[in-house]
Every structure is written in C-alpha cells, then in structure tokens.
C-alpha cells in the first residue's frame, strides 16, 4: 500500500502542477503581480491536500504569530521538496533567490519572472553573493517582501550535522532585517531523492524572530542553536509517534546523541 500511495501521489502531484499552470495562465499573467500570488499559493495548498488524502501525510504548521509584519527573512531547514512549497502561502509577498537556469523553463520560468524573484548565476561565489545582495536591496526598496533563504543551501537528511552557509549571515547584516528560523523534520516523510511518501504528520514551527542588528557571529550562533534545538524536539516527537516513519542513519545517530545529552543533564540536576 505504501508503494501504491506514493506512486499515486507523485502522479497526482505532477498532473496537478501541469493542469493548474495551464488553467491559471490567463488570469496569472493578466492579474496585477500581488493578486497573481493567489495561483501558486492555491497550488501549494492543493498539493498539501493531495498529500494528506493520497499519501496520508498531514502538514501541521505552527507559530504564525512569530511572523513579523513587513519585510523579514524566513530561514527554513531544508530537507525535502515539502519545505519548498509549504511555507510561502503564509507570506504576503515572498521573495526567492533561485538558480538562473530555472527561469529558462517554459511556463515555469515565466511564472517565476512574473513575481520578480531573484535569479543567481552560480559562478564566483563572492560575485554571486554581491549581486544577490544588490538585487534584494533593490527589490525590498520597491515593496515590503519576505525573503526566503535556506541557510544550508542544499537538502540534508534529518538529524544530519548542520552545515549553515555564510550567505545568510551576509544577507542578514546587509539587509538589516529580522530572521525567522523554521524547524521541521519533513525529510522523514518526504525523503530527498526517493519517491516514497511515508504517512504521518509533518510538524513545522515558525520560531521567534532573531532581531536585526546583532553581531554576525552572535547571529549565526543563535540561528544554528535555536533551529537545531527545535528540530531535535520535532525529531524526538516523530520517533515517538504511534506509527513513526523509517529513520535514516543520521536520525538514529542524532536521537542517540540527544538521549545521551539528556541523561547527562538529568544526572547533573540530580547532584
């Protein structure tokens, strides 16, 4: 049944993408830019509905009260394609930094350019970062928007060692915006590079914002510590669920580390 559900969901996911892209095209390109956001946000919600009804995986996203008004940076953990589609419907005017090559895809690329997202050429890292900062500043000067950036860059397995990149530090310092970390363990249910979709509930949390203006080192320390602590809690919660998903080796290892640290802490409190 797991294979049938997974296959059915993957099929429905791509049919839904193509069908909606074609159906909404006249409205999307004729509507004002902000109103046109209805289309990708509706698509995202329909994908999560299909995910629930076909693969039996619910999405529970909490902490909406932690989203500031106006411009800010959203910094989600990156484990799955799920976290690429689950969060932007909660933002008024999201802004993504993405590979330039994505804008070359027919229809999909046109949809991207309509929303004035920021394409980046992956050449010199320093030159690309400078270009991204300049483009982001220019866009935020036009409208209050919510920049979505994945601090680790690429998808990582649940429980894996954190590998946060310097790019978010520079954006934080240059843009002067608060950063909202996002914790989840979606990779347990929608694994990277696999077609299987495991049933259960994906819990995600928008964490309290890290204020603008902190020292770069202090910002990075807080971002990693707060995100990883919340992810650890969600990993333990998922592992203790009545019908837990299969745990990859990275998650098993991390759970053992969490348990050992808690035993040490309990022993220290007892003395």
XYZ file of C-alpha atoms in Angstrom, residues 101-206:
106
model
C 18.515 28.162 -15.151
C 15.019 27.753 -13.662
C 13.893 30.902 -15.469
C 14.628 29.226 -18.801
C 11.955 26.535 -18.341
C 8.856 27.272 -20.488
C 5.801 28.325 -18.455
C 7.532 27.649 -15.122
C 10.212 30.220 -15.843
C 7.608 32.733 -16.986
C 5.714 32.219 -13.741
C 8.918 32.896 -11.820
C 9.741 36.114 -13.641
C 6.232 37.464 -13.126
C 6.905 37.619 -9.374
C 10.299 39.351 -9.741
C 12.189 36.608 -7.981
C 15.966 36.861 -7.954
C 17.914 34.571 -10.326
C 21.536 33.931 -9.454
C 24.358 32.782 -11.693
C 26.388 30.138 -9.884
C 29.842 31.296 -10.862
C 32.146 33.101 -8.490
C 30.606 32.738 -5.047
C 31.687 36.184 -3.873
C 30.444 37.862 -7.063
C 27.134 35.978 -6.916
C 26.568 36.979 -3.285
C 27.318 40.627 -4.049
C 24.866 40.537 -6.969
C 22.166 38.857 -4.850
C 22.524 41.418 -2.049
C 22.247 44.311 -4.512
C 19.205 42.811 -6.274
C 17.483 42.007 -2.981
C 18.038 45.517 -1.637
C 16.579 46.985 -4.829
C 13.515 44.734 -4.654
C 12.870 45.435 -0.967
C 13.112 49.173 -1.678
C 10.190 48.780 -4.099
C 7.936 46.671 -1.856
C 7.984 45.152 1.644
C 8.691 41.484 0.881
C 9.645 38.335 2.768
C 12.925 36.812 1.611
C 13.061 33.000 1.826
C 16.563 31.578 2.052
C 17.688 28.111 3.090
C 20.730 28.610 5.358
C 22.248 25.233 4.465
C 21.773 25.713 0.745
C 21.052 22.105 -0.235
C 18.774 19.452 1.236
C 20.203 17.484 4.125
C 18.942 14.317 5.802
C 17.056 14.572 9.122
C 19.462 14.517 12.037
C 22.482 15.267 9.847
C 25.218 17.563 11.119
C 24.232 21.207 10.471
C 26.108 22.875 7.608
C 24.999 26.515 7.577
C 26.462 28.699 4.832
C 27.840 32.222 5.164
C 25.386 33.692 2.648
C 22.582 34.178 5.152
C 24.943 35.969 7.537
C 25.863 38.490 4.862
C 22.233 38.995 3.841
C 21.241 39.464 7.487
C 23.978 42.068 8.015
C 23.447 43.903 4.720
C 19.637 43.983 4.719
C 19.120 44.826 8.386
C 16.066 42.574 8.711
C 14.914 40.154 11.432
C 15.246 36.452 10.650
C 12.544 33.868 11.399
C 14.039 30.357 11.683
C 11.803 27.458 10.644
C 12.190 23.988 12.167
C 10.783 20.717 10.824
C 11.747 17.128 10.008
C 9.847 16.769 6.730
C 12.662 14.651 5.317
C 11.395 11.732 7.409
C 8.122 11.707 5.466
C 9.083 13.147 2.053
C 12.715 11.992 1.724
C 15.107 13.585 -0.713
C 15.895 11.584 -3.867
C 13.211 8.970 -3.129
C 9.707 8.511 -4.470
C 8.309 7.007 -1.242
C 5.983 9.199 0.827
C 5.541 7.961 4.387
C 2.292 8.536 6.304
C 2.074 10.582 9.480
C 2.087 14.263 10.386
C 4.812 16.712 9.442
C 5.139 19.229 12.263
C 6.803 22.542 11.453
C 7.337 25.646 13.572
C 7.964 29.276 12.743
